[in-house]
PDB file of C-alpha atoms in Angstrom:
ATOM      1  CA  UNK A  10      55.871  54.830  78.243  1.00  0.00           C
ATOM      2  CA  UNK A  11      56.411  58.673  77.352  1.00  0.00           C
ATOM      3  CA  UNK A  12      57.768  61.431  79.562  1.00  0.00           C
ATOM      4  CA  UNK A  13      55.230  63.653  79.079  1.00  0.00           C
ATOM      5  CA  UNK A  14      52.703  61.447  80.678  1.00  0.00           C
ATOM      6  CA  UNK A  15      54.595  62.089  84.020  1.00  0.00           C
ATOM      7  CA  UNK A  16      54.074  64.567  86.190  1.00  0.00           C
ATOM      8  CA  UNK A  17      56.854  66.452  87.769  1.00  0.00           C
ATOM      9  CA  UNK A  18      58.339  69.256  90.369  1.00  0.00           C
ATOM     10  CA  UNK A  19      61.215  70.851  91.293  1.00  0.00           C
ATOM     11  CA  UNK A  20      61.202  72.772  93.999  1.00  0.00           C
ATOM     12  CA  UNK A  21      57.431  73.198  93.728  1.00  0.00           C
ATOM     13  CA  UNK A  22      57.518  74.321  90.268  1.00  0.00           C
ATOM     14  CA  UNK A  23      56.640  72.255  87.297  1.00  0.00           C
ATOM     15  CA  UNK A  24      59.594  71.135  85.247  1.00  0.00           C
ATOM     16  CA  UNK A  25      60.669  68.106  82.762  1.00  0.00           C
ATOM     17  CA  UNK A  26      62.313  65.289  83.420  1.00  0.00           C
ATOM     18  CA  UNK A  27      65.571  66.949  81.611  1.00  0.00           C
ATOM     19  CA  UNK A  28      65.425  69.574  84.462  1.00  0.00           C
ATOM     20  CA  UNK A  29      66.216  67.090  87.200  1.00  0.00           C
ATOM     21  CA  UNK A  30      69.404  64.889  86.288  1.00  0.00           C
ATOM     22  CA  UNK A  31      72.418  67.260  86.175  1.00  0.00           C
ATOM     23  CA  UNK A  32      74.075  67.702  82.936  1.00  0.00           C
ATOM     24  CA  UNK A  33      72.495  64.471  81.890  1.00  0.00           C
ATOM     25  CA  UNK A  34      73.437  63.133  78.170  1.00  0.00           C
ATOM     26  CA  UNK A  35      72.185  60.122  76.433  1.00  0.00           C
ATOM     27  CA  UNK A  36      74.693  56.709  77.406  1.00  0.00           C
ATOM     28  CA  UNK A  37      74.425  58.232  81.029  1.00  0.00           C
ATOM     29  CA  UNK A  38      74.283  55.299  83.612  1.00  0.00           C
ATOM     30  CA  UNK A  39      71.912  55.536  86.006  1.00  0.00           C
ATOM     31  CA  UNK A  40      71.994  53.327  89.586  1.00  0.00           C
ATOM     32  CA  UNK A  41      70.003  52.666  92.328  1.00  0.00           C
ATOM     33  CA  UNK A  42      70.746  51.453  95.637  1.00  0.00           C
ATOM     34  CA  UNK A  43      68.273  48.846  97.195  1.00  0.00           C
ATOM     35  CA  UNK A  44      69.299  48.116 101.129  1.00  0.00           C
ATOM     36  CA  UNK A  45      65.818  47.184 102.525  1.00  0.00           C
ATOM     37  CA  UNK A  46      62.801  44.908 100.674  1.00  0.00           C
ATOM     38  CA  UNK A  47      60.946  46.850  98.567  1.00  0.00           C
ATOM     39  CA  UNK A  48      62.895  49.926  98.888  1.00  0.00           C
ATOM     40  CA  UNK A  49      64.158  50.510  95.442  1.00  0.00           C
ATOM     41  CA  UNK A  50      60.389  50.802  94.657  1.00  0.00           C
ATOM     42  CA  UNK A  51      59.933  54.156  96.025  1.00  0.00           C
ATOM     43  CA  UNK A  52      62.545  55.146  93.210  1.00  0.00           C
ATOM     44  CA  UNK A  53      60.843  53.520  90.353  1.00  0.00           C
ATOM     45  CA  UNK A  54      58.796  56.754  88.982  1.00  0.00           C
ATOM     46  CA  UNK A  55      61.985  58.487  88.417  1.00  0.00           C
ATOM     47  CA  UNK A  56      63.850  55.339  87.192  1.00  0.00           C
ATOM     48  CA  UNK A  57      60.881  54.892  84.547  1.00  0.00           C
ATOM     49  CA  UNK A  58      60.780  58.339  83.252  1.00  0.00           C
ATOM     50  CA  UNK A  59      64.559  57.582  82.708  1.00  0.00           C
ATOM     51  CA  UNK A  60      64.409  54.753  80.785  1.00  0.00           C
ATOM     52  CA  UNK A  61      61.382  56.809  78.720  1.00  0.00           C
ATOM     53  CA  UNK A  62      63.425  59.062  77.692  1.00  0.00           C
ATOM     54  CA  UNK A  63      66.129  57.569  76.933  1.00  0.00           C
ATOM     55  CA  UNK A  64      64.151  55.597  74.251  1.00  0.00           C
ATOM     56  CA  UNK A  65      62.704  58.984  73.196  1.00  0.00           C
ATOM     57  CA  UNK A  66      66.461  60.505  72.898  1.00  0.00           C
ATOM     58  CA  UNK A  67      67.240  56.729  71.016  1.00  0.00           C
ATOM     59  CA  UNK A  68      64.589  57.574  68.772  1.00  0.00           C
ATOM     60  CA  UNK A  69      65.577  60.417  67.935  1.00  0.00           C
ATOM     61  CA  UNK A  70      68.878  59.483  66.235  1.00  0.00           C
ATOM     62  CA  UNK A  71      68.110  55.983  64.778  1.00  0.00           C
ATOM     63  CA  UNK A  72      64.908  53.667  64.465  1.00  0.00           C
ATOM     64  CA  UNK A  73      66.471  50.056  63.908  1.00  0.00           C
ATOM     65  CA  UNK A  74      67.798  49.054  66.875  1.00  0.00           C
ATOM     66  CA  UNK A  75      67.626  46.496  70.238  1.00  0.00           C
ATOM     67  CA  UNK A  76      68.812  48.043  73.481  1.00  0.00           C
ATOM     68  CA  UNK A  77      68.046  48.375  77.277  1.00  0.00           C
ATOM     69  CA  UNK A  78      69.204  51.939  78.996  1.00  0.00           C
ATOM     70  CA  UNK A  79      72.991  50.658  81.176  1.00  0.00           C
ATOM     71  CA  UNK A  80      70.904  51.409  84.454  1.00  0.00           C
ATOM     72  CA  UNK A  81      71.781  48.979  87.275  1.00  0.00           C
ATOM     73  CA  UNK A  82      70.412  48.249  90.880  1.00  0.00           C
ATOM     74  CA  UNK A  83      72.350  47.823  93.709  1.00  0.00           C
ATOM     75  CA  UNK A  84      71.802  45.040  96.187  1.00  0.00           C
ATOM     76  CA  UNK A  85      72.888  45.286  99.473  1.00  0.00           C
ATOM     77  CA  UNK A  86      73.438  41.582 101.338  1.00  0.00           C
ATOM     78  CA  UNK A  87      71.138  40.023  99.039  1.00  0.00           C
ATOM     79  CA  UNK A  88      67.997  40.414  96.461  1.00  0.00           C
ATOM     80  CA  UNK A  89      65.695  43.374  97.775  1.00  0.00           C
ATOM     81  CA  UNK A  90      63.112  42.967  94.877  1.00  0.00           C
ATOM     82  CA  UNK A  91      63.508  41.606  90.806  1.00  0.00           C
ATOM     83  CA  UNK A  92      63.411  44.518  88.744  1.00  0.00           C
ATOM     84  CA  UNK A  93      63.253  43.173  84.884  1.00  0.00           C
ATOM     85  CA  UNK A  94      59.466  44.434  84.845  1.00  0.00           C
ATOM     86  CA  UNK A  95      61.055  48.051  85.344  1.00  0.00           C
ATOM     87  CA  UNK A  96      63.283  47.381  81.967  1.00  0.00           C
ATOM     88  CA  UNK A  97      66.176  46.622  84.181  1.00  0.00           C
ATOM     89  CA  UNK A  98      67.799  43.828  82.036  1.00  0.00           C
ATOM     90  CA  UNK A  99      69.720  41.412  82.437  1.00  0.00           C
ATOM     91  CA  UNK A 100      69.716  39.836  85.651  1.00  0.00           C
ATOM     92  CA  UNK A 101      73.508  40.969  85.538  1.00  0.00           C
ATOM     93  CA  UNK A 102      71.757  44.157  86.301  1.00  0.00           C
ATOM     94  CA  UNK A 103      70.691  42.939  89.493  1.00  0.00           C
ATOM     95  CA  UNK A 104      74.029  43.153  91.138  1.00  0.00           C
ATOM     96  CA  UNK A 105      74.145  41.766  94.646  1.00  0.00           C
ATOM     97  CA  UNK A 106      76.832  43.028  96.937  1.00  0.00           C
ATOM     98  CA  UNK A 107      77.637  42.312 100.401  1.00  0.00           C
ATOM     99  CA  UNK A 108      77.008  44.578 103.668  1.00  0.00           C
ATOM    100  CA  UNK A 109      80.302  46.429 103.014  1.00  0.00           C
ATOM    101  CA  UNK A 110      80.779  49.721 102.058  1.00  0.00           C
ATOM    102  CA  UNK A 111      84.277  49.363  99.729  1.00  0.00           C
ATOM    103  CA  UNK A 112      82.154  46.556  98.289  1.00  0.00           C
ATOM    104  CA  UNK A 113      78.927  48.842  97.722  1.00  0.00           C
ATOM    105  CA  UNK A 114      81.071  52.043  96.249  1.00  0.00           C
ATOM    106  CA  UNK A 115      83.341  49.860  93.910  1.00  0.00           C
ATOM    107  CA  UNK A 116      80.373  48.047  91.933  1.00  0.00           C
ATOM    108  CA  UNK A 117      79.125  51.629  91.823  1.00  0.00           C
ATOM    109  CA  UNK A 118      81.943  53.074  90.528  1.00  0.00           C
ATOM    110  CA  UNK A 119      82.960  49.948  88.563  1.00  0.00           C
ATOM    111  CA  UNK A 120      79.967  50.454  86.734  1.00  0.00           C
ATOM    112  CA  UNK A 121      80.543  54.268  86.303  1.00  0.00           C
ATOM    113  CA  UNK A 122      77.148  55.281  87.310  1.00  0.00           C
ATOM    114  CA  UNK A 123      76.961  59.022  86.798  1.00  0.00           C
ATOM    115  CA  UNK A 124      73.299  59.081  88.407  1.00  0.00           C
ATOM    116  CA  UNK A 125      72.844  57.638  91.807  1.00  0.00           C
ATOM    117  CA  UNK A 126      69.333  57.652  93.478  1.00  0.00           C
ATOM    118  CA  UNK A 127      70.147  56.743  97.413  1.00  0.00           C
ATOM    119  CA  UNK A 128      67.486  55.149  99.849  1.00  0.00           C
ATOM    120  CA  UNK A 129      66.646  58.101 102.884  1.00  0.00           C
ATOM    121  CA  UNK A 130      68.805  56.699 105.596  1.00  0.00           C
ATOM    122  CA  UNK A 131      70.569  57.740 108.756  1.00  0.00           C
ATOM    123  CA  UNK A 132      74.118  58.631 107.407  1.00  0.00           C
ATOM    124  CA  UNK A 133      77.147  56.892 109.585  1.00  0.00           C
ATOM    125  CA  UNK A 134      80.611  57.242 109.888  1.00  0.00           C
ATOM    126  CA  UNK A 135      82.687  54.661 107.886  1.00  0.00           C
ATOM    127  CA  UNK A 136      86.089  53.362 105.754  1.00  0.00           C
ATOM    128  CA  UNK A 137      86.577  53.481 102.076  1.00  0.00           C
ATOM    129  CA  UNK A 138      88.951  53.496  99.568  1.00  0.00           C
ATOM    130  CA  UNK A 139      90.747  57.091  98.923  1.00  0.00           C
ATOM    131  CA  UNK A 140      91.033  56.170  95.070  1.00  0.00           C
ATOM    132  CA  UNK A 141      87.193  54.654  95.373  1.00  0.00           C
ATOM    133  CA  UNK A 142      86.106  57.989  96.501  1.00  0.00           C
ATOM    134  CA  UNK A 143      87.944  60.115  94.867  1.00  0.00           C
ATOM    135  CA  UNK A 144      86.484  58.585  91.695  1.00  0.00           C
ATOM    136  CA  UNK A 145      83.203  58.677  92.851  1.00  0.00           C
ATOM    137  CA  UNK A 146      83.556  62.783  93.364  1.00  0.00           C
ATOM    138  CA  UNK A 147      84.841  63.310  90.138  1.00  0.00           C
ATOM    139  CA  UNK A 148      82.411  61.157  88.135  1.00  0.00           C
ATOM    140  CA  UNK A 149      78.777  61.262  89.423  1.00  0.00           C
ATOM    141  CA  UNK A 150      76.904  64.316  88.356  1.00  0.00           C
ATOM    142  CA  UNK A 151      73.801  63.740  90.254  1.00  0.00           C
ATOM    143  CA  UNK A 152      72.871  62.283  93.347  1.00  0.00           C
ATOM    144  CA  UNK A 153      69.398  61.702  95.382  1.00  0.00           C
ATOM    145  CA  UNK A 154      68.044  60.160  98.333  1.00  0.00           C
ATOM    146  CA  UNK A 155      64.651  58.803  97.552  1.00  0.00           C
ATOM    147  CA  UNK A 156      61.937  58.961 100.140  1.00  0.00           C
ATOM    148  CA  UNK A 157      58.511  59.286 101.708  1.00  0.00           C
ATOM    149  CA  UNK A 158      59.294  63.161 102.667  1.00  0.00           C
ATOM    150  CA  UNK A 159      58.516  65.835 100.403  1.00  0.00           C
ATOM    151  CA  UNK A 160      62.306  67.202  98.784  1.00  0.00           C
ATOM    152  CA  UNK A 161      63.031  69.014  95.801  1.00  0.00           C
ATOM    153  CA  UNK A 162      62.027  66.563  93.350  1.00  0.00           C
ATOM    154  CA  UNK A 163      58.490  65.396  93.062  1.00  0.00           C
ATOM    155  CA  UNK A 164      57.332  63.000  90.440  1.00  0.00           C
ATOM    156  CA  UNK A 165      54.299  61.388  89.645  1.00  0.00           C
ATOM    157  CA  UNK A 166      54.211  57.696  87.117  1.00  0.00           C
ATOM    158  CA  UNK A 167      52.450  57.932  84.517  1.00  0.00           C
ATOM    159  CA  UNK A 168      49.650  55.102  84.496  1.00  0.00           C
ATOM    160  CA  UNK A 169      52.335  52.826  82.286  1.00  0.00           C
ATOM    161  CA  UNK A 170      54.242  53.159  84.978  1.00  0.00           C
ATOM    162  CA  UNK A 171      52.551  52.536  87.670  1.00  0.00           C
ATOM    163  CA  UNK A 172      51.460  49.129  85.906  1.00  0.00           C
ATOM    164  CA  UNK A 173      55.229  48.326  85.695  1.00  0.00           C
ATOM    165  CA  UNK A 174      55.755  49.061  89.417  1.00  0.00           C
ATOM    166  CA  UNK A 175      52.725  47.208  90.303  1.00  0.00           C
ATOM    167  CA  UNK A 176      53.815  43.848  88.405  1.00  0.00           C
ATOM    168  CA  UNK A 177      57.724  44.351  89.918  1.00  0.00           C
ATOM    169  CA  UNK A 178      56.110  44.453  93.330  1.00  0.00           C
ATOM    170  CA  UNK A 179      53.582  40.984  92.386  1.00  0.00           C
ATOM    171  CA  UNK A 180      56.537  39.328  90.944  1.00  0.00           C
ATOM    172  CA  UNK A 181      58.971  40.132  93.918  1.00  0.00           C
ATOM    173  CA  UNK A 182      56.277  38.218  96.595  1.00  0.00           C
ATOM    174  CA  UNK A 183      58.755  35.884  97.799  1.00  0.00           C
ATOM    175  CA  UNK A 184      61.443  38.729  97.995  1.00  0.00           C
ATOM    176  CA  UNK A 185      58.628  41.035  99.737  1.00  0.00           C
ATOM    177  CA  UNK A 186      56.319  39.134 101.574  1.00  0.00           C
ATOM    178  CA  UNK A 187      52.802  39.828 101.388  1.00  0.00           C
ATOM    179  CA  UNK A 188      52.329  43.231 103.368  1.00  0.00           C
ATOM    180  CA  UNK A 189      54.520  45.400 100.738  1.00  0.00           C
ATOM    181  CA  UNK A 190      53.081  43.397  97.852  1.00  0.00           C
ATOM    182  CA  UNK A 191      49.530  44.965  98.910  1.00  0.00           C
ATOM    183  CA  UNK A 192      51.319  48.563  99.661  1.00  0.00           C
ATOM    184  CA  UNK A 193      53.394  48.640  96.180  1.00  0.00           C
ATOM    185  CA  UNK A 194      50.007  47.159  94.420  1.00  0.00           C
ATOM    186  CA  UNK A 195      48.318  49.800  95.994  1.00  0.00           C
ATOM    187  CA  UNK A 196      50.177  53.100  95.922  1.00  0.00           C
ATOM    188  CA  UNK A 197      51.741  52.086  92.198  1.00  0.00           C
ATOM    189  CA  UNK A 198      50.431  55.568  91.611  1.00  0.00           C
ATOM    190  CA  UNK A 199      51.677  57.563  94.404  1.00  0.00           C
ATOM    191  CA  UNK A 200      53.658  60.734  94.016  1.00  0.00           C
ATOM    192  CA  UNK A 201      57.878  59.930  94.818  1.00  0.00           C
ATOM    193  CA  UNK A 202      59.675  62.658  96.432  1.00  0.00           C
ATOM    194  CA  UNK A 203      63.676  63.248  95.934  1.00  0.00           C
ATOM    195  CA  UNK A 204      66.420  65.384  97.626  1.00  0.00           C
ATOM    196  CA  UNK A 205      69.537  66.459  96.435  1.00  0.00           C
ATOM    197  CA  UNK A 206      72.528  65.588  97.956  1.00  0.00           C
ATOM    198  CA  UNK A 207      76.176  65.426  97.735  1.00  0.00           C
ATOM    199  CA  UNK A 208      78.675  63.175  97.235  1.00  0.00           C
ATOM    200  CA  UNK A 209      80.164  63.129 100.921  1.00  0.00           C
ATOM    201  CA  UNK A 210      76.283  62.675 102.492  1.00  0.00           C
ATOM    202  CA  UNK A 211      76.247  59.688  99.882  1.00  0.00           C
ATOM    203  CA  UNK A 212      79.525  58.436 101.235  1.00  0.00           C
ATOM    204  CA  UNK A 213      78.120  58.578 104.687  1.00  0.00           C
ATOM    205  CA  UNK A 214      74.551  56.722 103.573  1.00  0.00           C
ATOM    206  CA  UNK A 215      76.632  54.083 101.391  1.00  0.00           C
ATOM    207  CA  UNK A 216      78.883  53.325 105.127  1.00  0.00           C
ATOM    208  CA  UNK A 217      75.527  52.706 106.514  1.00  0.00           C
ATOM    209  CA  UNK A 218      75.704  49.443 104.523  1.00  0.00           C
ATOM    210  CA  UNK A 219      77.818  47.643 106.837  1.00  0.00           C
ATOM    211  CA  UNK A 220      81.227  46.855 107.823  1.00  0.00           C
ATOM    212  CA  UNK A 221      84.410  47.231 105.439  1.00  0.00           C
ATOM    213  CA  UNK A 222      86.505  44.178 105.580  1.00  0.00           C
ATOM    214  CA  UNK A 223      89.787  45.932 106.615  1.00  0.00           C
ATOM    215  CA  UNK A 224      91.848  44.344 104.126  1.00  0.00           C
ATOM    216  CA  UNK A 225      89.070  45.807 100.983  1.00  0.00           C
ATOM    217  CA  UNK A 226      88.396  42.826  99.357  1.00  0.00           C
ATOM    218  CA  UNK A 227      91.749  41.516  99.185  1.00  0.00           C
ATOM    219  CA  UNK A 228      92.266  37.696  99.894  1.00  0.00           C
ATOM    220  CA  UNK A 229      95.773  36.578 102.396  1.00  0.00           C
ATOM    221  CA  UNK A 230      97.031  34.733  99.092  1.00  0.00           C
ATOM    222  CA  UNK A 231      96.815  37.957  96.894  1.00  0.00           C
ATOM    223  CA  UNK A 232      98.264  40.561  99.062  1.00  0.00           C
ATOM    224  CA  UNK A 233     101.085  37.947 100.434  1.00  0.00           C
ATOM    225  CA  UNK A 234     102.213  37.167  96.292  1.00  0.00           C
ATOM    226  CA  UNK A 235     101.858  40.662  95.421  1.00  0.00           C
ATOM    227  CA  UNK A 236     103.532  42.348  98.825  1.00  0.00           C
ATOM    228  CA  UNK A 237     100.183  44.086  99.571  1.00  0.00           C
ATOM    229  CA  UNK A 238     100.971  45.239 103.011  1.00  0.00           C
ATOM    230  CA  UNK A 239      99.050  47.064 105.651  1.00  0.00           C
ATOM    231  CA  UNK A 240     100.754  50.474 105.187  1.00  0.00           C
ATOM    232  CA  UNK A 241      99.966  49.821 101.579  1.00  0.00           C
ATOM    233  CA  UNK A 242      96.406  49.731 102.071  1.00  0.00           C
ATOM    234  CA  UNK A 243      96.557  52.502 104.430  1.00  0.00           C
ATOM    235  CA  UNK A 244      97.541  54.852 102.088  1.00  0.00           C
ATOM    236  CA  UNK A 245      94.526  53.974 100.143  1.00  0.00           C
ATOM    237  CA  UNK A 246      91.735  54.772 102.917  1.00  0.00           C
ATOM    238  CA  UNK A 247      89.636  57.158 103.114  1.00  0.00           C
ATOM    239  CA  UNK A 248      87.756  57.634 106.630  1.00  0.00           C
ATOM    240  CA  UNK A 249      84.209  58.785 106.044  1.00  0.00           C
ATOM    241  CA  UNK A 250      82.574  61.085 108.687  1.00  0.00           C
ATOM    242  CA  UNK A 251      79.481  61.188 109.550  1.00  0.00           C
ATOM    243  CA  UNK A 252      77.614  64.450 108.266  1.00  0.00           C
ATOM    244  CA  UNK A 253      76.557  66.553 110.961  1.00  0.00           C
TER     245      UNK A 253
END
């Protein structure tokens, strides 16, 4: 799989793929957030011309060597689609969280992903953690909503690709169920459109995952041994608003 067998625009101009991730450097982390079946899918083109050239850049430097790219998927509630035929590996990859928002933006952050691609979703109103936030300003460089709509990122797979896509999409059948196995075996080779976005919109699209369990993950036994109280945790929220 080779960049330059991908096709790809920004803002209706041909580019590479080194013109689209913001001050992008090899190590990067990529991560992709999965909150419907299937959806991650519509990301794949760009994930793939990732991982291509980050074997290109590993290339470059050194020829002996065994490694996948540290690019993860996030899970929302449970398994959206297996993603090891996309060179996501291992499973530990796959990380499942649950339909909370602290939850979602802590495995990204714990994970310091500097490149987050972000399903196209309505953008709600929510409650994070100010340190969880705050990290998540200063540390991701680029983020994107990937969708059906035309942005300012287009990219088309190379045929490689679209084989990879294709298999992820036959092997995820009991994740999918048999309507987006047919649309993901059949579009494989369709064009994948991206916006840019900021941080707060991605705030607002991550509190679209759910609830926050008011006491962020920490159990009764915890906070009561470690005099975790409620105006403790206060001064560690962060109330997302909704974009306008």
């Amino acid at each position: 799989m080779k960049t330059h067998e991908f096709a790809f625009t920004k803002n209706d101009q041909e580019c590479r793929f080194t013109d689209i991730l913001h001050n992008s450097q090899q190590g990067d982390r990529l991560g992709i957030v999965s909150m419907t079946p299937g959806d991650s899918l519509t990301a794949a083109p760009l994930l793939l011309a990732a991982i291509g050239d980050y074997y290109e850049t590993l290339r470059e430097m050194e020829s002996d060597f065994f490694l996948y790219p540290e690019f993860f998927i996030f899970h929302v509630g449970h398994l959206q689609c297996y993603h090891s035929s996309l060179d996501i590996w291992p499973q530990s990859k796959e990380v499942v969280v649950s339909e909370d928002p602290q939850a979602l933006l802590s495995a990204i952050n714990d994970r310091g992903i500097h490149h987050l691609i972000l399903p196209h979703s309505d953008k709600t109103s929510g409650t994070v953690m100010m340190h969880a936030a705050q990290a998540a300003r200063r540390r991701l460089k680029t983020v994107l909503t990937a969708g059906e709509h035309k942005g300012d990122i287009s990219v088309i797979p190379s045929e490689a690709a679209a084989r990879m896509i294709a298999l992820a999409a036959r092997r995820s059948s009991g994740l999918l169920g048999e309507e987006l196995v047919d649309y993901w075996t059949t579009n494989a080779h369709a064009v994948s459109h991206y916006a840019y976005t900021g941080v707060e919109n991605a705030l607002g699209i991550i509190s679209s995952a759910g609830n926050t369990d008011p006491c962020f993950g920490f159990d009764e036994k915890y906070r009561t041994d470690c005099g975790i109280t409620e105006s403790t945790l206060a001064r560690d929220t962060f109330q997302v608003t909704r974009p306008r």
